[in-house]
């Protein structure tokens, strides 16, 4: 780009590498970072540096935390009989928010034929080793309720069931607050199939 | 957030302060920055630091550049008889891309009653002083073709016309490549009003 400063171009390029940030958004963000107080812009730079300096992957559960093993794995007050398997570490915060008190295992993704992601690309062997060693009463496969999440759960269940633990999956059904007139056919089909007895 | 590292929370907060980045996007970006190579993440941090260390606001035209006056103001080969007034420095790249060879003046925004932005909040007095001193033959008010951009152009034109220069506005009409069946009524009204003679 003629007459545009090289450092601005570089910042736009770096921002453009982020997921969901196209060239136009990257340009808008770069000029925002130029317009605001220097201190405010540098706070973001420092936040990135600090997070990369401080945060480690937990060698037990693959959660991200300032300590390894992570603070959840080290918390003796948590229910060690329950292991919740998630795709991504950020999903842990969702379960914490709703008061889940068991332990976690982070897969680091989901199986995908399309993207060529196989069991050995995830923390599958660590999960199996952990279940064999710790013998939790229940392993809940909390992968996402979509095609690849379901497929991942099915593959993991095949390997976990022989280890003798109870293997579960999160409930599927009507989202709280939804309207039956509005939800999709597949949601409604889930809701019928998973109906609960009140009697 | 229980059990989520403080530095992760801080990074999410900093990202959430960026325009157009909501809490969910901020979380997604933060975990992306944790997942990629450290070096790649730090490149973004350094790009922010470098841009804030290197880039200055041009004291003549308010463009952003590594030098003050900026490289465009210092380029003697450019047409000094033409001054293009833009709202935002990033718009300069658009005009450069299409081969504009005159000079620029960056307003730093547009007048807005709603947001309480008055002429003295923009670089209005610098523009008027510059026009009086440099006496360009033409000042083209290239604010955006919307309500506030038009209003800004009108207010500036009132002050520029008495200074004896020709004051122009960018053409409004059909966007190149559009289809008359698809464009909005206001675009078509502009196109009729601004019709050009071929005879």
Coordinates of C-alpha atoms in Angstrom, one line a residue:
Chain A
X1 CA 0.0 0.0 0.0
X2 CA 1.5 3.3 -1.1
X3 CA 2.3 5.8 1.6
X4 CA 0.9 3.8 4.4
X5 CA 3.3 3.2 7.3
X6 CA 4.9 -0.2 7.4
X7 CA 4.1 -0.7 11.1
X8 CA 0.4 0.0 10.5
X9 CA 0.4 -2.5 7.6
X10 CA 2.1 -5.0 9.9
X11 CA -0.5 -4.5 12.7
X12 CA -3.3 -4.9 10.2
X13 CA -1.7 -8.2 8.9
X14 CA -1.3 -9.5 12.5
X15 CA -4.9 -8.7 13.4
X16 CA -6.1 -10.2 10.1
X17 CA -4.6 -13.6 11.2
X18 CA -7.1 -13.8 14.1
X19 CA -10.1 -16.0 13.5
X20 CA -13.2 -14.1 12.3
X21 CA -11.2 -10.9 11.7
X22 CA -11.2 -10.1 8.0
X23 CA -9.1 -7.4 6.3
X24 CA -11.7 -4.6 6.8
X25 CA -12.1 -5.5 10.5
X26 CA -8.4 -5.7 10.9
X27 CA -7.9 -2.2 9.4
X28 CA -10.7 -0.8 11.7
X29 CA -9.1 -2.4 14.8
X30 CA -5.6 -1.2 13.9
X31 CA -6.8 2.4 13.5
X32 CA -8.8 2.1 16.7
X33 CA -5.5 1.0 18.4
X34 CA -3.9 4.1 17.0
X35 CA -6.6 6.4 18.0
X36 CA -7.0 5.4 21.7
X37 CA -4.6 6.4 24.5
X38 CA -1.2 4.7 24.1
X39 CA -1.6 3.3 27.6
X40 CA -4.8 1.6 26.7
X41 CA -3.4 0.1 23.5
X42 CA -0.3 -1.2 25.3
X43 CA -2.5 -2.8 27.9
X44 CA -3.7 -5.2 25.2
X45 CA -0.1 -5.9 24.1
X46 CA 0.9 -6.6 27.7
X47 CA -2.2 -8.8 28.3
X48 CA -1.1 -11.0 25.4
X49 CA 2.5 -11.2 26.6
X50 CA 1.4 -11.9 30.2
X51 CA -1.0 -14.6 29.2
X52 CA 1.6 -16.4 27.1
X53 CA 4.1 -16.1 29.9
X54 CA 1.8 -17.2 32.7
X55 CA -0.6 -19.8 31.3
X56 CA 0.4 -23.4 31.0
X57 CA -1.5 -26.5 29.8
X58 CA -2.3 -28.8 32.7
X59 CA -0.4 -32.1 32.3
X60 CA -3.4 -34.0 33.8
X61 CA -6.5 -32.6 32.2
X62 CA -5.1 -30.2 29.5
X63 CA -7.0 -27.2 31.0
X64 CA -5.2 -23.8 30.7
X65 CA -4.1 -22.3 34.0
X66 CA -1.2 -20.5 35.7
X67 CA -0.3 -23.7 37.5
X68 CA 0.4 -27.3 36.4
X69 CA -1.5 -29.3 37.6
X70 CA -4.2 -26.7 37.2
X71 CA -6.1 -25.3 40.2
X72 CA -9.1 -27.5 39.4
X73 CA -7.0 -30.7 39.4
X74 CA -5.3 -29.6 42.6
X75 CA -8.6 -28.8 44.4
X76 CA -9.2 -31.7 46.8
X77 CA -12.7 -30.6 47.6
X78 CA -13.9 -31.4 44.1
X79 CA -15.8 -34.6 43.3
X80 CA -13.2 -37.0 41.9
X81 CA -15.8 -39.6 41.0
X82 CA -17.2 -37.5 38.1
X83 CA -15.1 -36.6 35.0
X84 CA -16.5 -34.3 32.4
X85 CA -14.9 -34.5 29.0
X86 CA -15.0 -31.2 27.0
X87 CA -13.6 -30.3 23.5
X88 CA -12.1 -26.9 24.4
X89 CA -10.7 -25.4 27.6
X90 CA -12.9 -22.4 27.4
X91 CA -16.0 -24.5 27.8
X92 CA -14.8 -25.2 31.4
X93 CA -15.9 -21.7 32.5
X94 CA -19.4 -22.5 31.3
X95 CA -19.7 -25.5 33.5
X96 CA -18.1 -23.7 36.4
X97 CA -20.7 -21.0 36.1
X98 CA -23.5 -23.5 36.6
X99 CA -21.9 -25.0 39.6
X100 CA -20.4 -28.2 38.3
X101 CA -18.0 -29.5 41.0
X102 CA -16.4 -32.6 39.4
X103 CA -13.2 -32.8 37.4
X104 CA -12.6 -32.2 33.7
X105 CA -10.7 -33.6 30.8
X106 CA -10.0 -31.3 27.8
X107 CA -9.8 -33.2 24.4
X108 CA -8.3 -30.2 22.6
X109 CA -10.8 -30.6 19.7
X110 CA -13.1 -33.1 18.2
X111 CA -12.7 -36.0 15.7
X112 CA -13.3 -34.9 12.1
X113 CA -12.9 -36.9 9.0
X114 CA -13.1 -33.7 6.9
X115 CA -10.3 -32.0 8.8
X116 CA -8.4 -35.2 9.2
X117 CA -8.5 -35.1 13.1
X118 CA -8.0 -38.6 14.5
X119 CA -8.1 -39.9 18.1
X120 CA -4.3 -39.6 18.4
X121 CA -4.6 -35.8 17.5
X122 CA -6.6 -35.3 20.7
X123 CA -5.8 -36.2 24.3
X124 CA -7.6 -39.5 23.9
X125 CA -4.8 -41.7 25.3
X126 CA -4.3 -39.4 28.3
X127 CA -8.1 -39.7 29.0
X128 CA -8.0 -43.5 28.8
X129 CA -4.9 -43.7 31.0
X130 CA -6.5 -41.3 33.5
X131 CA -9.8 -43.3 33.7
X132 CA -7.9 -46.5 34.2
X133 CA -5.8 -45.0 37.0
X134 CA -8.3 -42.8 38.8
X135 CA -11.4 -45.0 38.2
X136 CA -14.1 -42.3 38.2
X137 CA -17.6 -43.6 38.7
X138 CA -18.9 -41.6 35.7
X139 CA -17.4 -40.1 32.6
X140 CA -19.7 -37.5 31.0
X141 CA -18.8 -36.9 27.3
X142 CA -19.7 -33.2 27.0
X143 CA -18.7 -32.7 23.4
X144 CA -21.0 -30.4 21.3
X145 CA -24.5 -31.6 20.3
X146 CA -23.6 -31.6 16.6
X147 CA -22.5 -34.2 14.0
X148 CA -18.8 -34.2 14.9
X149 CA -19.3 -33.8 18.6
X150 CA -21.7 -36.8 18.6
X151 CA -19.2 -38.9 16.5
X152 CA -16.4 -38.0 18.9
X153 CA -18.6 -39.1 21.9
X154 CA -19.4 -42.4 20.2
X155 CA -15.8 -43.2 19.5
X156 CA -14.7 -42.3 23.0
X157 CA -17.7 -44.3 24.5
X158 CA -16.6 -47.4 22.7
X159 CA -13.2 -47.2 24.4
X160 CA -14.4 -46.1 27.8
X161 CA -17.2 -48.6 28.4
X162 CA -14.8 -51.6 28.5
X163 CA -13.0 -49.8 31.4
X164 CA -16.0 -50.3 33.6
X165 CA -17.1 -46.7 34.3
X166 CA -20.5 -45.3 33.6
X167 CA -20.4 -43.2 30.4
X168 CA -22.9 -40.5 29.9
X169 CA -23.7 -37.7 27.5
X170 CA -25.3 -34.3 28.2
X171 CA -29.0 -34.1 27.7
X172 CA -30.4 -32.9 24.4
X173 CA -33.8 -31.2 24.1
X174 CA -35.6 -27.9 24.2
X175 CA -33.4 -25.0 25.1
X176 CA -34.8 -23.3 28.3
X177 CA -36.8 -20.3 27.4
X178 CA -37.4 -21.4 23.8
X179 CA -40.8 -21.7 22.1
X180 CA -41.9 -25.0 20.6
X181 CA -43.4 -23.1 17.6
X182 CA -39.9 -21.7 16.8
X183 CA -37.4 -24.5 17.5
X184 CA -36.0 -26.7 14.7
X185 CA -37.3 -30.1 13.8
X186 CA -34.1 -31.8 15.1
X187 CA -34.4 -30.0 18.5
X188 CA -38.0 -31.2 18.8
X189 CA -37.1 -34.7 17.7
X190 CA -34.5 -34.7 20.5
X191 CA -37.0 -33.4 23.0
X192 CA -39.5 -36.2 22.1
X193 CA -36.9 -39.0 22.2
X194 CA -35.4 -37.8 25.5
X195 CA -38.8 -37.2 27.2
X196 CA -38.8 -37.7 30.9
X197 CA -41.4 -39.4 33.0
X198 CA -43.3 -37.3 35.6
X199 CA -45.3 -40.1 37.0
Chain B
X1 CA -15.1 -16.4 37.0
X2 CA -14.2 -19.2 39.4
X3 CA -11.0 -21.1 38.5
X4 CA -10.2 -19.2 35.4
X5 CA -6.7 -17.8 35.4
X6 CA -6.5 -14.0 36.1
X7 CA -4.3 -13.3 33.1
X8 CA -6.8 -15.0 30.7
X9 CA -9.6 -13.0 32.2
X10 CA -7.5 -9.8 31.7
X11 CA -6.8 -10.6 28.1
X12 CA -10.5 -11.3 27.4
X13 CA -11.3 -8.0 29.1
X14 CA -8.8 -6.1 27.0
X15 CA -10.0 -7.7 23.7
X16 CA -13.6 -7.0 24.7
X17 CA -12.7 -3.2 24.8
X18 CA -12.1 -3.3 21.1
X19 CA -14.9 -2.1 18.8
X20 CA -17.1 -4.8 17.5
X21 CA -15.6 -7.5 19.8
X22 CA -18.2 -8.7 22.2
X23 CA -17.6 -10.9 25.3
X24 CA -18.0 -14.2 23.3
X25 CA -15.6 -13.1 20.5
X26 CA -13.1 -11.8 23.1
X27 CA -13.1 -15.2 24.7
X28 CA -12.7 -17.0 21.4
X29 CA -9.8 -14.7 20.4
X30 CA -8.1 -15.0 23.8
X31 CA -8.2 -18.8 23.6
X32 CA -7.0 -18.6 20.1
X33 CA -4.0 -16.5 21.3
X34 CA -3.3 -19.2 23.9
X35 CA -3.5 -22.1 21.4
X36 CA -1.3 -20.8 18.6
X37 CA 2.5 -20.7 18.8
X38 CA 3.8 -18.3 21.4
X39 CA 5.9 -16.5 18.8
X40 CA 2.8 -15.9 16.6
X41 CA 0.9 -14.5 19.6
X42 CA 3.8 -12.3 20.6
X43 CA 4.0 -10.9 17.0
X44 CA 0.6 -9.3 17.6
X45 CA 1.7 -7.8 20.9
X46 CA 4.8 -6.4 19.3
X47 CA 2.9 -5.1 16.3
X48 CA 0.8 -3.0 18.7
X49 CA 3.8 -1.8 20.6
X50 CA 5.7 -0.9 17.4
X51 CA 2.8 0.9 15.9
X52 CA 2.3 3.0 19.0
X53 CA 6.0 3.8 19.2
X54 CA 6.5 4.6 15.5
X55 CA 3.3 6.2 14.3
X56 CA 2.6 10.0 14.8
X57 CA -0.2 12.3 13.8
X58 CA 0.9 14.6 11.0
X59 CA 0.8 18.2 12.4
X60 CA -0.3 19.5 9.0
X61 CA -3.0 17.1 7.7
X62 CA -3.6 14.8 10.8
X63 CA -2.7 11.7 8.7
X64 CA -1.0 8.9 10.7
X65 CA 2.6 8.1 9.6
X66 CA 6.1 7.3 10.9
X67 CA 7.1 10.9 10.2
X68 CA 5.7 14.3 10.9
X69 CA 5.0 16.0 8.5
X70 CA 3.8 12.8 6.9
X71 CA 5.3 11.3 3.8
X72 CA 2.3 12.6 1.7
X73 CA 2.7 16.2 3.0
X74 CA 6.5 16.0 2.3
X75 CA 6.1 14.6 -1.2
X76 CA 6.8 17.6 -3.4
X77 CA 5.6 15.7 -6.6
X78 CA 2.0 15.7 -5.4
X79 CA -0.6 18.2 -6.7
X80 CA -0.8 20.9 -4.1
X81 CA -3.7 22.6 -5.8
X82 CA -6.1 19.8 -4.7
X83 CA -7.0 19.2 -1.1
X84 CA -9.2 16.2 -0.2
X85 CA -10.9 16.3 3.2
X86 CA -11.6 12.9 4.8
X87 CA -13.2 11.9 8.1
X88 CA -10.7 9.2 9.0
X89 CA -7.0 8.6 8.3
X90 CA -7.6 5.0 7.1
X91 CA -9.7 6.4 4.2
X92 CA -6.5 7.8 2.7
X93 CA -5.4 4.3 1.6
X94 CA -8.6 4.0 -0.4
X95 CA -7.9 7.2 -2.4
X96 CA -4.2 6.2 -2.8
X97 CA -5.3 2.9 -4.2
X98 CA -7.3 4.6 -7.0
X99 CA -4.4 6.9 -7.9
X100 CA -5.4 10.2 -6.3
X101 CA -2.3 12.4 -6.3
X102 CA -3.4 15.6 -4.4
X103 CA -3.1 16.3 -0.7
X104 CA -5.3 15.3 2.2
X105 CA -6.8 16.8 5.4
X106 CA -8.1 14.4 8.0
X107 CA -11.0 15.8 10.1
X108 CA -10.8 13.1 12.7
X109 CA -14.5 12.4 12.6
X110 CA -17.7 14.0 11.5
X111 CA -20.1 16.5 13.1
X112 CA -22.9 14.8 15.0
X113 CA -25.6 16.4 17.1
X114 CA -26.4 13.0 18.6
X115 CA -22.9 12.3 19.8
X116 CA -22.2 16.0 20.6
X117 CA -19.4 16.4 18.1
X118 CA -18.9 20.0 17.2
X119 CA -16.6 21.7 14.6
X120 CA -14.1 22.4 17.3
X121 CA -13.9 18.7 18.1
X122 CA -12.5 18.1 14.6
X123 CA -9.5 19.6 12.9
X124 CA -11.8 22.3 11.4
X125 CA -9.6 25.3 12.4
X126 CA -6.5 23.6 11.1
X127 CA -8.3 23.0 7.8
X128 CA -9.4 26.7 7.5
X129 CA -5.9 28.0 8.4
X130 CA -4.3 25.6 5.9
X131 CA -6.7 26.7 3.1
X132 CA -6.0 30.4 3.9
X133 CA -2.3 29.8 3.8
X134 CA -1.8 27.3 1.0
X135 CA -4.7 28.5 -1.2
X136 CA -5.5 25.2 -3.0
X137 CA -7.6 25.7 -6.1
X138 CA -10.1 23.0 -5.0
X139 CA -11.1 21.5 -1.7
X140 CA -13.1 18.3 -2.1
X141 CA -15.1 17.4 0.9
X142 CA -14.9 13.6 0.9
X143 CA -17.0 12.9 4.0
X144 CA -19.2 9.9 3.8
X145 CA -22.4 9.9 1.7
X146 CA -24.7 9.7 4.7
X147 CA -26.7 12.1 6.9
X148 CA -23.8 13.1 9.2
X149 CA -21.2 13.1 6.4
X150 CA -23.5 15.4 4.3
X151 CA -24.1 17.7 7.3
X152 CA -20.4 17.9 8.0
X153 CA -19.7 18.8 4.3
X154 CA -22.4 21.5 4.4
X155 CA -21.0 23.2 7.5
X156 CA -17.4 23.1 6.2
X157 CA -18.5 24.4 2.7
X158 CA -20.1 27.4 4.4
X159 CA -16.8 28.3 5.9
X160 CA -14.6 27.4 2.9
X161 CA -16.5 29.1 0.1
X162 CA -15.8 32.6 1.5
X163 CA -12.1 31.8 1.4
X164 CA -12.3 31.8 -2.4
X165 CA -11.5 28.2 -3.3
X166 CA -13.6 25.9 -5.3
X167 CA -15.4 23.5 -3.0
X168 CA -16.6 20.1 -4.3
X169 CA -18.1 16.9 -3.0
X170 CA -17.6 13.3 -4.2
X171 CA -20.1 12.2 -6.8
X172 CA -23.1 10.2 -5.6
X173 CA -24.9 7.7 -7.9
X174 CA -25.0 4.1 -8.9
X175 CA -22.2 2.0 -7.5
X176 CA -20.1 0.5 -10.3
X177 CA -21.3 -3.1 -11.0
X178 CA -24.6 -2.7 -9.3
X179 CA -28.0 -3.5 -10.8
X180 CA -30.7 -0.8 -11.1
X181 CA -33.3 -3.4 -10.2
X182 CA -31.5 -3.9 -6.8
X183 CA -30.2 -0.5 -5.7
X184 CA -32.2 1.5 -3.0
X185 CA -34.5 4.3 -3.9
X186 CA -32.1 6.9 -2.5
X187 CA -29.2 5.6 -4.6
X188 CA -31.4 5.8 -7.7
X189 CA -32.6 9.3 -6.7
X190 CA -29.0 10.4 -6.5
X191 CA -28.3 8.9 -9.9
X192 CA -31.1 10.8 -11.5
X193 CA -30.3 14.0 -9.8
X194 CA -26.6 13.8 -10.7
X195 CA -27.1 12.5 -14.3
X196 CA -24.4 13.6 -16.7
X197 CA -24.8 14.9 -20.2
X198 CA -23.4 12.7 -23.0
X199 CA -24.3 15.1 -25.8

